[in-house]
Amino acid sequence: MTAYVIIPGIDGSDGQHWQTLWERQWGTSAVRIRPASWSAPDLDDWVDAVQEAYDDASRREGQVVLVAHSLGCWAASTWLNKNPASPTGGAFLVAPPDPHGPAFPRRAAATFLEVSAQPLPCPALVVGSADDPYCTPEAAAGFAARWEARWHPAGALGHINSAGGLGSWEQGRALLDSLTRP
């Protein structure tokens, strides 16, 4: 069985976001991070929250997969690079924002400005959108290359969040399944 660590972006994912809908479907197999700094993200706080959620998830099931969106991609990759020996079945990284892009929330997420994409110690898949206001497809593909992750351009889906009306985002579930299949 697989346990999932849900790592949303700023303010968490609302009730219509695909992460929240998947979390409901997975029930006790899903653990959402709970940082104290949802609205003014502090990287250390978020990485600590990933650790807590990972510890909880790994007690529930044998394999743990990280499911990150937006700023959560940077928290996930930072945690993975600090914990390369932690058994992780994969990292599903959706719509990572570009810390050097014009729309990045520099004031709100100042501690994320110096993050860098480095090779990840587990299989990973980066999904990006052709019209994401927070990251160009070229930048997202570059992150995927530096993370040594597979890259999947998903078409024009905005920031791949609830604003795009994706619902349970079946295409995303199929992509996640392709990452976690042996």
mmCIF file of N, CA, C and O in Angstrom, residues 8-103:
data_model
loop_
_atom_site.group_PDB
_atom_site.id
_atom_site.type_symbol
_atom_site.label_atom_id
_atom_site.label_comp_id
_atom_site.label_asym_id
_atom_site.label_seq_id
_atom_site.Cartn_x
_atom_site.Cartn_y
_atom_site.Cartn_z
ATOM 1 N N PRO A 8 0.560 21.246 -0.183
ATOM 2 C CA PRO A 8 -0.007 22.339 -0.973
ATOM 3 C C PRO A 8 0.910 23.562 -1.028
ATOM 4 O O PRO A 8 1.960 23.602 -0.381
ATOM 5 N N GLY A 9 0.470 24.559 -1.758
ATOM 6 C CA GLY A 9 1.165 25.837 -1.821
ATOM 7 C C GLY A 9 0.643 26.788 -0.750
ATOM 8 O O GLY A 9 -0.012 26.369 0.218
ATOM 9 N N ILE A 10 0.919 28.064 -0.936
ATOM 10 C CA ILE A 10 0.521 29.096 0.036
ATOM 11 C C ILE A 10 -0.956 28.964 0.395
ATOM 12 O O ILE A 10 -1.800 28.787 -0.468
ATOM 13 N N ASP A 11 -1.254 29.055 1.680
ATOM 14 C CA ASP A 11 -2.604 28.982 2.244
ATOM 15 C C ASP A 11 -3.254 27.609 2.143
ATOM 16 O O ASP A 11 -4.421 27.452 2.467
ATOM 17 N N GLY A 12 -2.519 26.601 1.693
ATOM 18 C CA GLY A 12 -3.106 25.264 1.573
ATOM 19 C C GLY A 12 -4.001 25.200 0.343
ATOM 20 O O GLY A 12 -4.180 26.178 -0.373
ATOM 21 N N SER A 13 -4.533 24.053 0.071
ATOM 22 C CA SER A 13 -5.425 23.873 -1.077
ATOM 23 C C SER A 13 -6.863 23.916 -0.591
ATOM 24 O O SER A 13 -7.214 23.239 0.366
ATOM 25 N N ASP A 14 -7.696 24.696 -1.301
ATOM 26 C CA ASP A 14 -9.103 24.825 -0.876
ATOM 27 C C ASP A 14 -9.889 23.547 -1.170
ATOM 28 O O ASP A 14 -9.362 22.587 -1.732
ATOM 29 N N GLY A 15 -11.145 23.542 -0.804
ATOM 30 C CA GLY A 15 -11.991 22.356 -0.910
ATOM 31 C C GLY A 15 -12.234 21.856 -2.317
ATOM 32 O O GLY A 15 -12.614 20.699 -2.507
ATOM 33 N N GLN A 16 -12.014 22.681 -3.333
ATOM 34 C CA GLN A 16 -12.220 22.265 -4.720
ATOM 35 C C GLN A 16 -10.918 21.936 -5.441
ATOM 36 O O GLN A 16 -10.925 21.600 -6.619
ATOM 37 N N HIS A 17 -9.805 22.052 -4.760
ATOM 38 C CA HIS A 17 -8.494 21.773 -5.352
ATOM 39 C C HIS A 17 -8.321 20.263 -5.502
ATOM 40 O O HIS A 17 -8.738 19.494 -4.633
ATOM 41 N N TRP A 18 -7.687 19.844 -6.582
ATOM 42 C CA TRP A 18 -7.477 18.412 -6.826
ATOM 43 C C TRP A 18 -6.744 17.731 -5.671
ATOM 44 O O TRP A 18 -7.039 16.568 -5.357
ATOM 45 N N GLN A 19 -5.816 18.425 -5.000
ATOM 46 C CA GLN A 19 -5.118 17.801 -3.867
ATOM 47 C C GLN A 19 -6.095 17.444 -2.753
ATOM 48 O O GLN A 19 -6.014 16.359 -2.170
ATOM 49 N N THR A 20 -7.000 18.354 -2.457
ATOM 50 C CA THR A 20 -7.978 18.115 -1.391
ATOM 51 C C THR A 20 -8.934 16.995 -1.784
ATOM 52 O O THR A 20 -9.272 16.134 -0.957
ATOM 53 N N LEU A 21 -9.351 16.987 -3.043
ATOM 54 C CA LEU A 21 -10.262 15.937 -3.511
ATOM 55 C C LEU A 21 -9.579 14.572 -3.467
ATOM 56 O O LEU A 21 -10.186 13.581 -3.050
ATOM 57 N N TRP A 22 -8.312 14.509 -3.866
ATOM 58 C CA TRP A 22 -7.577 13.243 -3.787
ATOM 59 C C TRP A 22 -7.390 12.822 -2.334
ATOM 60 O O TRP A 22 -7.517 11.649 -2.000
ATOM 61 N N GLU A 23 -7.085 13.789 -1.488
ATOM 62 C CA GLU A 23 -6.894 13.484 -0.061
ATOM 63 C C GLU A 23 -8.153 12.838 0.520
ATOM 64 O O GLU A 23 -8.072 11.862 1.268
ATOM 65 N N ARG A 24 -9.307 13.383 0.157
ATOM 66 C CA ARG A 24 -10.574 12.792 0.635
ATOM 67 C C ARG A 24 -10.733 11.363 0.120
ATOM 68 O O ARG A 24 -11.186 10.484 0.852
ATOM 69 N N GLN A 25 -10.384 11.139 -1.148
ATOM 70 C CA GLN A 25 -10.500 9.794 -1.727
ATOM 71 C C GLN A 25 -9.559 8.818 -1.036
ATOM 72 O O GLN A 25 -9.906 7.649 -0.835
ATOM 73 N N TRP A 26 -8.368 9.265 -0.693
ATOM 74 C CA TRP A 26 -7.375 8.384 -0.081
ATOM 75 C C TRP A 26 -7.650 8.123 1.395
ATOM 76 O O TRP A 26 -7.129 7.162 1.956
ATOM 77 N N GLY A 27 -8.431 8.980 2.031
ATOM 78 C CA GLY A 27 -8.768 8.784 3.442
ATOM 79 C C GLY A 27 -7.539 8.751 4.335
ATOM 80 O O GLY A 27 -6.682 9.628 4.261
ATOM 81 N N THR A 28 -7.430 7.725 5.159
ATOM 82 C CA THR A 28 -6.335 7.657 6.133
ATOM 83 C C THR A 28 -4.971 7.371 5.492
ATOM 84 O O THR A 28 -3.960 7.416 6.180
ATOM 85 N N SER A 29 -4.953 7.119 4.190
ATOM 86 C CA SER A 29 -3.672 6.917 3.499
ATOM 87 C C SER A 29 -3.018 8.237 3.116
ATOM 88 O O SER A 29 -1.926 8.245 2.549
ATOM 89 N N ALA A 30 -3.681 9.351 3.398
ATOM 90 C CA ALA A 30 -3.141 10.673 3.056
ATOM 91 C C ALA A 30 -2.895 11.490 4.322
ATOM 92 O O ALA A 30 -3.702 11.471 5.252
ATOM 93 N N VAL A 31 -1.761 12.197 4.314
ATOM 94 C CA VAL A 31 -1.417 13.090 5.424
ATOM 95 C C VAL A 31 -1.031 14.435 4.811
ATOM 96 O O VAL A 31 -0.128 14.510 3.981
ATOM 97 N N ARG A 32 -1.711 15.498 5.224
ATOM 98 C CA ARG A 32 -1.420 16.851 4.726
ATOM 99 C C ARG A 32 -0.445 17.531 5.672
ATOM 100 O O ARG A 32 -0.559 17.403 6.893
ATOM 101 N N ILE A 33 0.511 18.263 5.091
ATOM 102 C CA ILE A 33 1.420 19.010 5.949
ATOM 103 C C ILE A 33 0.633 20.083 6.702
ATOM 104 O O ILE A 33 -0.413 20.532 6.235
ATOM 105 N N ARG A 34 1.167 20.483 7.845
ATOM 106 C CA ARG A 34 0.508 21.498 8.668
ATOM 107 C C ARG A 34 1.534 22.512 9.180
ATOM 108 O O ARG A 34 1.798 22.574 10.383
ATOM 109 N N PRO A 35 2.081 23.317 8.268
ATOM 110 C CA PRO A 35 3.040 24.328 8.742
ATOM 111 C C PRO A 35 2.328 25.437 9.508
ATOM 112 O O PRO A 35 1.133 25.690 9.289
ATOM 113 N N ALA A 36 3.039 26.087 10.381
ATOM 114 C CA ALA A 36 2.472 27.219 11.122
ATOM 115 C C ALA A 36 2.405 28.464 10.241
ATOM 116 O O ALA A 36 1.674 29.402 10.550
ATOM 117 N N SER A 37 3.153 28.447 9.149
ATOM 118 C CA SER A 37 3.293 29.653 8.316
ATOM 119 C C SER A 37 2.619 29.513 6.947
ATOM 120 O O SER A 37 3.212 29.819 5.927
ATOM 121 N N TRP A 38 1.351 29.093 6.919
ATOM 122 C CA TRP A 38 0.651 28.911 5.639
ATOM 123 C C TRP A 38 0.662 30.174 4.783
ATOM 124 O O TRP A 38 0.903 30.114 3.580
ATOM 125 N N SER A 39 0.349 31.313 5.355
ATOM 126 C CA SER A 39 0.178 32.539 4.566
ATOM 127 C C SER A 39 1.464 33.331 4.351
ATOM 128 O O SER A 39 1.555 34.108 3.404
ATOM 129 N N ALA A 40 2.430 33.160 5.226
ATOM 130 C CA ALA A 40 3.739 33.809 5.086
ATOM 131 C C ALA A 40 4.774 32.696 5.183
ATOM 132 O O ALA A 40 5.434 32.531 6.197
ATOM 133 N N PRO A 41 4.888 31.888 4.131
ATOM 134 C CA PRO A 41 5.658 30.655 4.197
ATOM 135 C C PRO A 41 7.117 30.830 4.606
ATOM 136 O O PRO A 41 7.832 31.659 4.051
ATOM 137 N N ASP A 42 7.515 30.026 5.573
ATOM 138 C CA ASP A 42 8.899 29.960 6.018
ATOM 139 C C ASP A 42 9.412 28.578 5.601
ATOM 140 O O ASP A 42 8.842 27.553 5.997
ATOM 141 N N LEU A 43 10.457 28.533 4.791
ATOM 142 C CA LEU A 43 10.940 27.276 4.237
ATOM 143 C C LEU A 43 11.261 26.253 5.323
ATOM 144 O O LEU A 43 10.865 25.089 5.213
ATOM 145 N N ASP A 44 11.949 26.655 6.373
ATOM 146 C CA ASP A 44 12.286 25.707 7.440
ATOM 147 C C ASP A 44 11.040 25.129 8.094
ATOM 148 O O ASP A 44 10.972 23.929 8.379
ATOM 149 N N ASP A 45 10.042 25.979 8.341
ATOM 150 C CA ASP A 45 8.784 25.527 8.928
ATOM 151 C C ASP A 45 8.098 24.514 8.007
ATOM 152 O O ASP A 45 7.593 23.487 8.459
ATOM 153 N N TRP A 46 8.087 24.805 6.716
ATOM 154 C CA TRP A 46 7.444 23.905 5.755
ATOM 155 C C TRP A 46 8.201 22.581 5.654
ATOM 156 O O TRP A 46 7.588 21.519 5.587
ATOM 157 N N VAL A 47 9.518 22.630 5.633
ATOM 158 C CA VAL A 47 10.312 21.401 5.574
ATOM 159 C C VAL A 47 10.086 20.570 6.837
ATOM 160 O O VAL A 47 9.946 19.342 6.764
ATOM 161 N N ASP A 48 10.021 21.223 7.995
ATOM 162 C CA ASP A 48 9.704 20.507 9.233
ATOM 163 C C ASP A 48 8.315 19.870 9.154
ATOM 164 O O ASP A 48 8.112 18.746 9.625
ATOM 165 N N ALA A 49 7.365 20.581 8.552
ATOM 166 C CA ALA A 49 6.003 20.052 8.401
ATOM 167 C C ALA A 49 5.990 18.840 7.460
ATOM 168 O O ALA A 49 5.240 17.881 7.687
ATOM 169 N N VAL A 50 6.823 18.876 6.417
ATOM 170 C CA VAL A 50 6.940 17.714 5.529
ATOM 171 C C VAL A 50 7.490 16.533 6.331
ATOM 172 O O VAL A 50 6.992 15.403 6.220
ATOM 173 N N GLN A 51 8.478 16.775 7.167
ATOM 174 C CA GLN A 51 9.058 15.697 7.983
ATOM 175 C C GLN A 51 8.001 15.073 8.894
ATOM 176 O O GLN A 51 7.897 13.845 8.977
ATOM 177 N N GLU A 52 7.219 15.915 9.563
ATOM 178 C CA GLU A 52 6.172 15.404 10.462
ATOM 179 C C GLU A 52 5.157 14.575 9.695
ATOM 180 O O GLU A 52 4.747 13.496 10.133
ATOM 181 N N ALA A 53 4.728 15.080 8.538
ATOM 182 C CA ALA A 53 3.746 14.351 7.730
ATOM 183 C C ALA A 53 4.343 13.051 7.195
ATOM 184 O O ALA A 53 3.671 12.008 7.171
ATOM 185 N N TYR A 54 5.594 13.104 6.778
ATOM 186 C CA TYR A 54 6.273 11.895 6.294
ATOM 187 C C TYR A 54 6.336 10.844 7.407
ATOM 188 O O TYR A 54 6.044 9.667 7.177
ATOM 189 N N ASP A 55 6.727 11.269 8.596
ATOM 190 C CA ASP A 55 6.816 10.327 9.718
ATOM 191 C C ASP A 55 5.471 9.680 9.982
ATOM 192 O O ASP A 55 5.381 8.461 10.178
ATOM 193 N N ASP A 56 4.415 10.490 9.964
ATOM 194 C CA ASP A 56 3.063 9.981 10.188
ATOM 195 C C ASP A 56 2.676 9.006 9.073
ATOM 196 O O ASP A 56 2.191 7.900 9.329
ATOM 197 N N ALA A 57 2.900 9.399 7.828
ATOM 198 C CA ALA A 57 2.532 8.562 6.684
ATOM 199 C C ALA A 57 3.309 7.249 6.665
ATOM 200 O O ALA A 57 2.743 6.190 6.369
ATOM 201 N N SER A 58 4.587 7.299 6.995
ATOM 202 C CA SER A 58 5.408 6.084 6.936
ATOM 203 C C SER A 58 5.007 5.082 8.015
ATOM 204 O O SER A 58 5.239 3.882 7.861
ATOM 205 N N ARG A 59 4.382 5.551 9.089
ATOM 206 C CA ARG A 59 3.867 4.628 10.112
ATOM 207 C C ARG A 59 2.588 3.939 9.633
ATOM 208 O O ARG A 59 2.235 2.877 10.122
ATOM 209 N N ARG A 60 1.893 4.552 8.664
ATOM 210 C CA ARG A 60 0.623 4.007 8.184
ATOM 211 C C ARG A 60 0.801 2.966 7.090
ATOM 212 O O ARG A 60 0.066 1.995 7.033
ATOM 213 N N GLU A 61 1.715 3.227 6.172
ATOM 214 C CA GLU A 61 1.871 2.373 4.990
ATOM 215 C C GLU A 61 3.349 2.162 4.706
ATOM 216 O O GLU A 61 4.205 2.877 5.204
ATOM 217 N N GLY A 62 3.648 1.216 3.842
ATOM 218 C CA GLY A 62 5.029 0.904 3.519
ATOM 219 C C GLY A 62 5.696 1.925 2.626
ATOM 220 O O GLY A 62 6.822 2.332 2.860
ATOM 221 N N GLN A 63 5.022 2.359 1.560
ATOM 222 C CA GLN A 63 5.608 3.299 0.612
ATOM 223 C C GLN A 63 4.976 4.675 0.784
ATOM 224 O O GLN A 63 3.773 4.789 0.924
ATOM 225 N N VAL A 64 5.809 5.706 0.763
ATOM 226 C CA VAL A 64 5.315 7.079 0.884
ATOM 227 C C VAL A 64 5.630 7.832 -0.403
ATOM 228 O O VAL A 64 6.748 7.777 -0.911
ATOM 229 N N VAL A 65 4.618 8.533 -0.926
ATOM 230 C CA VAL A 65 4.777 9.352 -2.121
ATOM 231 C C VAL A 65 4.404 10.783 -1.754
ATOM 232 O O VAL A 65 3.373 11.029 -1.099
ATOM 233 N N LEU A 66 5.247 11.732 -2.165
ATOM 234 C CA LEU A 66 4.974 13.146 -1.931
ATOM 235 C C LEU A 66 4.161 13.695 -3.098
ATOM 236 O O LEU A 66 4.517 13.475 -4.260
ATOM 237 N N VAL A 67 3.080 14.410 -2.787
ATOM 238 C CA VAL A 67 2.205 15.001 -3.803
ATOM 239 C C VAL A 67 2.171 16.504 -3.541
ATOM 240 O O VAL A 67 1.468 16.978 -2.647
ATOM 241 N N ALA A 68 2.975 17.237 -4.319
ATOM 242 C CA ALA A 68 3.176 18.661 -4.048
ATOM 243 C C ALA A 68 2.610 19.539 -5.160
ATOM 244 O O ALA A 68 2.618 19.167 -6.334
ATOM 245 N N HIS A 69 2.151 20.709 -4.759
ATOM 246 C CA HIS A 69 1.662 21.714 -5.709
ATOM 247 C C HIS A 69 2.292 23.058 -5.377
ATOM 248 O O HIS A 69 2.447 23.414 -4.212
ATOM 249 N N SER A 70 2.652 23.785 -6.415
ATOM 250 C CA SER A 70 3.119 25.156 -6.308
ATOM 251 C C SER A 70 4.315 25.261 -5.352
ATOM 252 O O SER A 70 5.282 24.526 -5.483
ATOM 253 N N LEU A 71 4.247 26.168 -4.384
ATOM 254 C CA LEU A 71 5.356 26.356 -3.453
ATOM 255 C C LEU A 71 5.693 25.064 -2.704
ATOM 256 O O LEU A 71 6.832 24.848 -2.297
ATOM 257 N N GLY A 72 4.712 24.188 -2.575
ATOM 258 C CA GLY A 72 4.948 22.895 -1.944
ATOM 259 C C GLY A 72 5.989 22.061 -2.668
ATOM 260 O O GLY A 72 6.646 21.213 -2.061
ATOM 261 N N CYS A 73 6.166 22.297 -3.977
ATOM 262 C CA CYS A 73 7.205 21.577 -4.733
ATOM 263 C C CYS A 73 8.586 21.890 -4.172
ATOM 264 O O CYS A 73 9.444 21.003 -4.075
ATOM 265 N N TRP A 74 8.790 23.150 -3.799
ATOM 266 C CA TRP A 74 10.096 23.547 -3.249
ATOM 267 C C TRP A 74 10.283 23.005 -1.837
ATOM 268 O O TRP A 74 11.387 22.617 -1.466
ATOM 269 N N ALA A 75 9.219 22.947 -1.054
ATOM 270 C CA ALA A 75 9.326 22.344 0.281
ATOM 271 C C ALA A 75 9.640 20.857 0.146
ATOM 272 O O ALA A 75 10.490 20.316 0.860
ATOM 273 N N ALA A 76 8.977 20.193 -0.803
ATOM 274 C CA ALA A 76 9.201 18.766 -1.022
ATOM 275 C C ALA A 76 10.633 18.500 -1.484
ATOM 276 O O ALA A 76 11.319 17.621 -0.941
ATOM 277 N N SER A 77 11.098 19.250 -2.470
ATOM 278 C CA SER A 77 12.447 18.991 -2.993
ATOM 279 C C SER A 77 13.520 19.319 -1.953
ATOM 280 O O SER A 77 14.524 18.604 -1.847
ATOM 281 N N THR A 78 13.294 20.363 -1.162
ATOM 282 C CA THR A 78 14.250 20.700 -0.108
ATOM 283 C C THR A 78 14.292 19.589 0.930
ATOM 284 O O THR A 78 15.372 19.161 1.363
ATOM 285 N N TRP A 79 13.113 19.093 1.345
ATOM 286 C CA TRP A 79 13.066 17.995 2.308
ATOM 287 C C TRP A 79 13.762 16.757 1.750
ATOM 288 O O TRP A 79 14.562 16.110 2.442
ATOM 289 N N LEU A 80 13.470 16.415 0.491
ATOM 290 C CA LEU A 80 14.091 15.235 -0.120
ATOM 291 C C LEU A 80 15.609 15.345 -0.129
ATOM 292 O O LEU A 80 16.303 14.374 0.161
ATOM 293 N N ASN A 81 16.120 16.520 -0.457
ATOM 294 C CA ASN A 81 17.575 16.683 -0.501
ATOM 295 C C ASN A 81 18.210 16.675 0.884
ATOM 296 O O ASN A 81 19.381 16.325 1.023
ATOM 297 N N LYS A 82 17.450 17.020 1.906
ATOM 298 C CA LYS A 82 17.970 16.949 3.280
ATOM 299 C C LYS A 82 17.839 15.544 3.860
ATOM 300 O O LYS A 82 18.456 15.239 4.875
ATOM 301 N N ASN A 83 16.999 14.706 3.235
ATOM 302 C CA ASN A 83 16.717 13.367 3.758
ATOM 303 C C ASN A 83 16.832 12.316 2.657
ATOM 304 O O ASN A 83 15.879 11.572 2.395
ATOM 305 N N PRO A 84 17.977 12.235 1.995
ATOM 306 C CA PRO A 84 18.085 11.332 0.848
ATOM 307 C C PRO A 84 17.929 9.848 1.192
ATOM 308 O O PRO A 84 17.584 9.053 0.329
ATOM 309 N N ALA A 85 18.153 9.483 2.450
ATOM 310 C CA ALA A 85 18.040 8.077 2.830
ATOM 311 C C ALA A 85 16.616 7.689 3.238
ATOM 312 O O ALA A 85 16.336 6.500 3.436
ATOM 313 N N SER A 86 15.713 8.660 3.364
ATOM 314 C CA SER A 86 14.334 8.332 3.729
ATOM 315 C C SER A 86 13.670 7.629 2.553
ATOM 316 O O SER A 86 13.648 8.164 1.447
ATOM 317 N N PRO A 87 13.146 6.427 2.770
ATOM 318 C CA PRO A 87 12.538 5.712 1.657
ATOM 319 C C PRO A 87 11.295 6.438 1.143
ATOM 320 O O PRO A 87 10.314 6.591 1.862
ATOM 321 N N THR A 88 11.377 6.900 -0.079
ATOM 322 C CA THR A 88 10.277 7.627 -0.693
ATOM 323 C C THR A 88 10.002 6.996 -2.057
ATOM 324 O O THR A 88 10.920 6.838 -2.860
ATOM 325 N N GLY A 89 8.743 6.645 -2.288
ATOM 326 C CA GLY A 89 8.367 5.987 -3.534
ATOM 327 C C GLY A 89 8.294 6.914 -4.718
ATOM 328 O O GLY A 89 8.237 6.463 -5.857
ATOM 329 N N GLY A 90 8.284 8.212 -4.476
ATOM 330 C CA GLY A 90 8.251 9.154 -5.578
ATOM 331 C C GLY A 90 7.823 10.535 -5.128
ATOM 332 O O GLY A 90 7.329 10.725 -4.013
ATOM 333 N N ALA A 91 8.039 11.497 -6.026
ATOM 334 C CA ALA A 91 7.631 12.886 -5.786
ATOM 335 C C ALA A 91 6.882 13.369 -7.020
ATOM 336 O O ALA A 91 7.416 13.358 -8.131
ATOM 337 N N PHE A 92 5.636 13.757 -6.820
ATOM 338 C CA PHE A 92 4.767 14.278 -7.875
ATOM 339 C C PHE A 92 4.721 15.786 -7.654
ATOM 340 O O PHE A 92 4.126 16.266 -6.687
ATOM 341 N N LEU A 93 5.403 16.544 -8.528
ATOM 342 C CA LEU A 93 5.615 17.977 -8.338
ATOM 343 C C LEU A 93 4.850 18.746 -9.417
ATOM 344 O O LEU A 93 5.229 18.706 -10.591
ATOM 345 N N VAL A 94 3.802 19.425 -9.012
ATOM 346 C CA VAL A 94 2.893 20.069 -9.960
ATOM 347 C C VAL A 94 2.976 21.587 -9.849
ATOM 348 O O VAL A 94 2.816 22.155 -8.767
ATOM 349 N N ALA A 95 3.221 22.236 -10.973
ATOM 350 C CA ALA A 95 3.225 23.700 -11.091
ATOM 351 C C ALA A 95 4.195 24.381 -10.129
ATOM 352 O O ALA A 95 3.813 25.283 -9.376
ATOM 353 N N PRO A 96 5.475 23.984 -10.159
ATOM 354 C CA PRO A 96 6.430 24.683 -9.283
ATOM 355 C C PRO A 96 6.567 26.136 -9.731
ATOM 356 O O PRO A 96 6.710 26.396 -10.926
ATOM 357 N N PRO A 97 6.495 27.083 -8.810
ATOM 358 C CA PRO A 97 6.671 28.482 -9.201
ATOM 359 C C PRO A 97 8.158 28.794 -9.393
ATOM 360 O O PRO A 97 9.017 28.162 -8.778
ATOM 361 N N ASP A 98 8.435 29.748 -10.242
ATOM 362 C CA ASP A 98 9.813 30.159 -10.497
ATOM 363 C C ASP A 98 10.200 31.245 -9.496
ATOM 364 O O ASP A 98 9.681 32.361 -9.554
ATOM 365 N N PRO A 99 11.113 30.950 -8.545
ATOM 366 C CA PRO A 99 11.496 31.944 -7.543
ATOM 367 C C PRO A 99 12.092 33.215 -8.147
ATOM 368 O O PRO A 99 12.155 34.236 -7.488
ATOM 369 N N HIS A 100 12.541 33.140 -9.398
ATOM 370 C CA HIS A 100 13.125 34.306 -10.063
ATOM 371 C C HIS A 100 12.163 34.933 -11.075
ATOM 372 O O HIS A 100 12.529 35.889 -11.757
ATOM 373 N N GLY A 101 10.950 34.385 -11.155
ATOM 374 C CA GLY A 101 9.959 34.898 -12.088
ATOM 375 C C GLY A 101 9.274 36.144 -11.553
ATOM 376 O O GLY A 101 9.272 36.408 -10.343
ATOM 377 N N PRO A 102 8.651 36.927 -12.426
ATOM 378 C CA PRO A 102 8.039 38.191 -12.023
ATOM 379 C C PRO A 102 6.835 38.046 -11.093
ATOM 380 O O PRO A 102 6.537 38.963 -10.335
ATOM 381 N N ALA A 103 6.142 36.904 -11.119
ATOM 382 C CA ALA A 103 4.939 36.752 -10.297
ATOM 383 C C ALA A 103 5.207 36.050 -8.963
ATOM 384 O O ALA A 103 4.290 35.889 -8.165
#
